[in-house]
Coordinates of N, CA, C and O in Angstrom, one line a residue:
X1 N 6.6 -9.1 4.3 CA 7.5 -9.8 6.1 C 8.4 -10.3 5.3 O 9.2 -10.8 6.2
X2 N 9.0 -10.3 4.1 CA 10.0 -11.3 4.0 C 9.6 -12.8 3.5 O 10.7 -13.3 2.5
X3 N 8.7 -13.2 3.5 CA 8.5 -14.7 4.1 C 9.3 -15.3 4.2 O 9.3 -16.6 4.2
X4 N 10.3 -14.9 5.6 CA 10.8 -15.8 6.5 C 10.0 -16.9 7.5 O 10.5 -17.8 7.8
X5 N 9.0 -16.5 7.7 CA 8.0 -17.3 8.9 C 7.1 -17.5 8.5 O 5.8 -17.2 7.2
X6 N 6.7 -18.8 8.5 CA 5.3 -19.5 8.0 C 4.1 -18.6 8.8 O 2.8 -18.5 8.8
X7 N 4.5 -18.4 10.0 CA 3.3 -18.3 11.4 C 4.1 -16.6 11.9 O 5.2 -16.6 12.3
X8 N 3.4 -15.6 11.8 CA 4.3 -14.4 12.0 C 4.3 -14.3 13.8 O 3.7 -14.6 14.2
X9 N 5.6 -14.3 14.4 CA 5.6 -13.9 15.6 C 5.3 -12.4 16.0 O 4.7 -11.8 15.3
X10 N 5.1 -12.7 17.6 CA 3.9 -11.5 18.2 C 4.3 -10.1 17.7 O 3.2 -9.2 17.2
X11 N 5.9 -9.6 17.8 CA 6.0 -8.3 17.2 C 5.9 -8.2 15.6 O 5.6 -7.1 15.3
X12 N 6.1 -8.9 14.9 CA 5.8 -9.0 13.5 C 3.9 -8.8 13.2 O 3.5 -8.5 12.6
X13 N 3.3 -9.3 13.9 CA 1.9 -9.7 14.3 C 1.5 -7.9 14.6 O 0.9 -7.6 14.2
X14 N 1.9 -7.3 15.4 CA 1.7 -6.0 15.3 C 2.3 -5.0 14.7 O 1.4 -4.0 13.9
X15 N 3.4 -5.3 13.9 CA 3.8 -4.1 12.7 C 2.9 -4.5 11.1 O 2.6 -4.1 10.8
X16 N 2.5 -5.6 11.5 CA 1.3 -6.3 10.7 C -0.4 -5.4 10.6 O -0.7 -5.0 9.8
X17 N -0.6 -5.2 11.9 CA -1.6 -4.6 12.4 C -1.4 -2.8 12.0 O -2.5 -2.3 11.6
X18 N -0.1 -3.1 12.0 CA 0.1 -1.1 12.0 C -0.2 -1.3 10.2 O -0.6 0.1 10.0
X19 N 0.3 -1.9 9.6 CA 0.4 -2.0 7.7 C -0.9 -1.9 8.0 O -1.4 -1.1 6.6
X20 N -2.1 -2.3 8.5 CA -3.2 -2.7 7.7 C -4.3 -1.1 8.4 O -4.8 -0.5 7.5
X21 N -4.1 -0.5 9.1 CA -4.1 0.4 9.6 C -3.6 1.7 8.5 O -4.3 2.7 7.9
X22 N -2.3 2.1 8.0 CA -1.8 2.5 7.5 C -2.5 2.3 5.7 O -2.6 3.3 4.8
X23 N -2.5 1.0 5.6 CA -3.8 1.1 4.1 C -5.0 1.4 4.0 O -5.5 2.0 3.3
X24 N -5.9 1.1 5.1 CA -7.2 1.8 5.4 C -6.6 3.3 5.3 O -8.1 4.0 4.5
X25 N -5.9 3.7 5.4 CA -5.3 5.0 5.9 C -5.1 5.8 4.2 O -6.0 6.9 3.6
X26 N -5.0 5.1 3.5 CA -4.1 5.1 1.9 C -5.1 4.7 1.1 O -5.6 6.1 0.4
X27 N -6.5 3.9 1.8 CA -7.6 3.9 0.8 C -8.7 5.0 1.1 O -9.6 5.7 0.0
X28 N -8.6 5.5 2.1 CA -8.9 7.0 2.5 C -8.7 7.9 1.6 O -9.8 8.8 1.2
X29 N -7.9 8.0 1.6 CA -7.7 9.5 1.2 C -7.7 9.3 -0.6 O -7.9 10.0 -0.9
X30 N -7.7 7.7 -0.9 CA -7.9 8.0 -2.4 C -9.4 8.1 -2.8 O -9.8 8.8 -3.8
X31 N -9.8 7.8 -1.7 CA -11.4 7.9 -2.1 C -11.9 9.4 -1.8 O -12.5 10.0 -2.7
X32 N -11.4 9.9 -0.9 CA -11.5 11.6 -0.7 C -10.7 12.4 -1.9 O -11.7 13.4 -2.8
X33 N -9.6 11.7 -3.1 CA -9.1 12.2 -4.0 C -10.2 11.9 -4.8 O -10.2 13.1 -5.8
X34 N -10.7 11.2 -5.0 CA -11.3 11.3 -6.2 C -13.1 11.3 -5.9 O -13.7 11.5 -6.9
X35 N -12.9 11.9 -5.2 CA -14.5 12.5 -4.9 C -15.4 11.4 -4.5 O -16.6 11.8 -4.6
X36 N -15.1 10.6 -4.2 CA -16.2 9.4 -3.6 C -16.6 10.0 -2.1 O -17.9 9.4 -1.9
X37 N -15.7 10.0 -1.3 CA -16.2 10.4 -0.3 C -15.8 12.2 0.0 O -15.0 12.4 -0.2
X38 N -17.3 12.4 0.2 CA -16.9 14.4 0.0 C -17.1 15.0 1.4 O -16.9 16.1 1.7
X39 N -17.8 14.2 2.4 CA -18.0 14.5 3.8 C -16.9 14.1 4.3 O -16.8 13.1 4.9
X40 N -16.0 14.7 4.8 CA -14.7 14.4 5.6 C -14.5 15.0 6.8 O -15.2 15.8 7.1
X41 N -13.6 14.2 8.0 CA -13.6 14.6 9.5 C -12.6 15.8 9.1 O -13.0 16.9 10.0
X42 N -11.7 15.6 8.1 CA -10.3 16.8 8.2 C -9.8 16.8 6.5 O -10.4 16.2 6.1
X43 N -9.4 18.2 6.6 CA -8.8 18.6 5.5 C -7.9 18.0 4.7 O -7.0 17.9 5.9
X44 N -7.3 17.1 3.9 CA -6.3 16.5 3.6 C -5.1 16.9 2.5 O -6.4 17.4 1.2
X45 N -4.1 16.6 2.4 CA -3.7 17.6 0.9 C -3.5 16.3 -0.1 O -2.3 15.8 0.5
X46 N -4.4 16.2 -0.5 CA -5.0 14.4 -1.2 C -3.5 14.5 -2.4 O -3.6 13.7 -2.4
X47 N -3.1 15.5 -3.2 CA -2.7 15.6 -4.4 C -1.6 14.8 -3.5 O -0.8 14.2 -4.5
X48 N -0.5 15.7 -2.6 CA 0.8 15.4 -2.7 C 0.6 13.5 -2.0 O 1.9 13.2 -2.3
X49 N -0.3 13.3 -0.9 CA -0.4 11.8 -0.3 C -0.9 11.1 -1.5 O 0.2 10.2 -1.6
X50 N -1.3 11.1 -2.4 CA -1.5 10.2 -3.6 C -0.4 9.8 -4.1 O 0.0 9.1 -4.6
X51 N 0.5 10.5 -4.6 CA 1.7 10.8 -5.0 C 2.8 10.3 -4.7 O 3.5 9.0 -4.8
X52 N 2.4 10.3 -3.2 CA 3.6 9.7 -2.0 C 3.1 8.3 -2.1 O 4.1 7.1 -1.7
X53 N 1.9 7.9 -2.1 CA 1.8 6.3 -1.7 C 1.7 5.5 -3.2 O 2.3 4.4 -3.6
X54 N 1.6 6.2 -4.2 CA 2.1 5.8 -6.3 C 3.8 5.7 -5.9 O 3.7 4.4 -6.6
X55 N 4.0 6.5 -5.4 CA 5.9 6.2 -5.9 C 6.3 5.2 -4.4 O 6.9 4.1 -5.1
X56 N 5.3 5.2 -3.4 CA 5.6 3.8 -2.6 C 5.2 2.3 -3.1 O 6.3 1.5 -3.0
X57 N 4.1 2.5 -3.9 CA 3.7 1.0 -4.3 C 4.7 1.1 -5.3 O 5.0 -0.2 -5.5
X58 N 5.1 1.9 -6.3 CA 6.1 1.5 -7.2 C 7.5 1.1 -6.8 O 8.0 0.0 -7.1
X59 N 7.9 1.2 -5.4 CA 9.0 0.9 -5.2 C 8.8 -0.7 -4.1 O 9.7 -1.6 -4.2
X60 N 7.6 -0.5 -3.9 CA 6.9 -1.9 -3.4 C 6.9 -2.8 -4.4 O 7.7 -4.0 -3.7
X61 N 6.5 -2.4 -5.3 CA 6.4 -3.5 -6.3 C 8.1 -4.7 -6.7 O 8.6 -5.8 -7.3
X62 N 9.1 -3.2 -7.3 CA 10.7 -3.8 -7.1 C 11.0 -4.1 -6.0 O 11.6 -5.3 -6.2
X63 N 10.6 -4.2 -4.6 CA 10.9 -5.0 -3.4 C 10.2 -6.0 -3.7 O 11.1 -7.3 -3.3
X64 N 9.1 -6.5 -4.2 CA 8.5 -8.1 -4.1 C 9.0 -8.9 -5.2 O 9.1 -9.5 -5.0
X65 N 9.8 -7.9 -6.1 CA 10.4 -8.3 -7.5 C 11.9 -8.6 -6.9 O 12.1 -10.2 -7.6
X66 N 12.4 -8.5 -6.3 CA 13.7 -9.2 -5.4 C 13.5 -9.8 -4.2 O 14.6 -9.9 -3.6
X67 N 12.5 -9.6 -4.0 CA 12.0 -10.9 -2.8 C 12.6 -12.2 -2.9 O 12.7 -12.9 -3.4
X68 N 13.5 -12.4 -1.6 CA 13.7 -14.0 -1.6 C 12.7 -15.1 -1.5 O 13.2 -16.3 -1.6
X69 N 11.5 -14.4 -1.1 CA 9.8 -15.6 -1.0 C 9.7 -15.5 -2.2 O 9.3 -14.4 -2.7
X70 N 9.8 -16.8 -2.9 CA 9.0 -17.0 -3.8 C 7.7 -16.8 -4.1 O 7.2 -16.3 -5.2
X71 N 6.7 -17.0 -3.0 CA 5.2 -16.7 -2.7 C 5.0 -15.1 -3.0 O 3.9 -14.6 -3.8
X72 N 6.0 -14.4 -2.5 CA 5.8 -13.1 -2.9 C 6.2 -12.5 -4.1 O 5.9 -11.4 -4.6
X73 N 7.2 -13.3 -4.6 CA 7.3 -12.8 -5.7 C 6.3 -13.1 -6.9 O 5.8 -12.3 -8.0
X74 N 6.0 -14.5 -6.7 CA 4.8 -14.6 -7.5 C 3.6 -14.1 -7.4 O 2.9 -13.9 -8.1
X75 N 3.0 -14.0 -6.2 CA 1.4 -13.2 -5.8 C 1.5 -12.1 -5.5 O 0.8 -11.1 -5.9
X76 N 2.8 -11.6 -4.4 CA 2.7 -9.9 -4.1 C 3.1 -9.0 -5.4 O 2.9 -7.9 -5.4
X77 N 4.2 -9.5 -6.1 CA 4.6 -8.8 -7.1 C 3.3 -8.3 -7.9 O 3.6 -7.0 -8.0
X78 N 2.4 -9.0 -8.8 CA 1.9 -8.5 -9.2 C 0.6 -7.5 -8.9 O 0.2 -7.0 -9.8
X79 N 0.4 -8.3 -7.8 CA -0.7 -7.5 -7.4 C -0.3 -5.8 -6.8 O -0.9 -5.2 -7.0
X80 N 1.0 -5.6 -6.8 CA 1.3 -4.4 -6.3 C 1.5 -3.9 -7.4 O 1.8 -2.8 -7.5
X81 N 2.3 -4.5 -8.6 CA 2.2 -3.8 -9.7 C 0.6 -3.3 -10.3 O 0.9 -2.1 -10.5
X82 N -0.1 -4.1 -10.1 CA -1.6 -3.8 -10.5 C -1.6 -2.7 -9.6 O -2.9 -1.5 -10.2
X83 N -1.9 -2.3 -8.5 CA -2.4 -1.0 -7.5 C -1.4 0.1 -7.6 O -2.0 0.7 -8.0
X84 N 0.2 -0.1 -8.2 CA 0.6 1.3 -8.3 C 0.4 1.5 -9.7 O 0.0 2.4 -10.1
X85 N -0.2 1.0 -10.9 CA -0.7 1.4 -12.2 C -1.9 1.8 -12.1 O -2.1 2.7 -12.5
X86 N -2.8 1.1 -11.1 CA -4.4 2.2 -10.6 C -4.0 3.4 -10.2 O -4.3 4.5 -10.2
X87 N -3.1 3.2 -8.9 CA -2.9 4.5 -8.5 C -1.9 5.9 -9.0 O -2.6 6.7 -9.2
X88 N -1.6 5.0 -10.1 CA -0.4 5.9 -11.6 C -1.9 7.0 -12.1 O -2.1 8.1 -12.5
X89 N -2.7 5.6 -12.6 CA -4.1 6.2 -12.9 C -5.0 7.3 -12.5 O -5.2 8.0 -13.1
X90 N -4.9 7.1 -11.1 CA -5.8 8.1 -10.5 C -4.8 9.2 -10.2 O -5.6 10.5 -10.5
X91 N -3.8 9.2 -10.4 CA -3.0 10.2 -9.7 C -2.7 11.3 -11.2 O -2.4 12.5 -10.7
X92 N -2.9 10.9 -12.3 CA -2.4 11.7 -13.5 C -3.7 12.6 -13.7 O -4.9 12.6 -13.5

């Protein structure tokens, strides 16, 4: 969220909660794609979704790299970079 707030204001907390749900969905898609979860509730186009998430994480890594927040650059850039590489390995 740019590192502008020490404590997120209520509207950004809602955005953060929504982001957490998105991350859970991404994890679910990767588990289905890797056949870790075989019984799924609905059919998903996992090949396309995995590539979309992988590209997103690559762009996210670049955004963290140029962030104004020092903590975001130092901590989140390597973490999202590692996640990007792992997603890339799964998607290939």
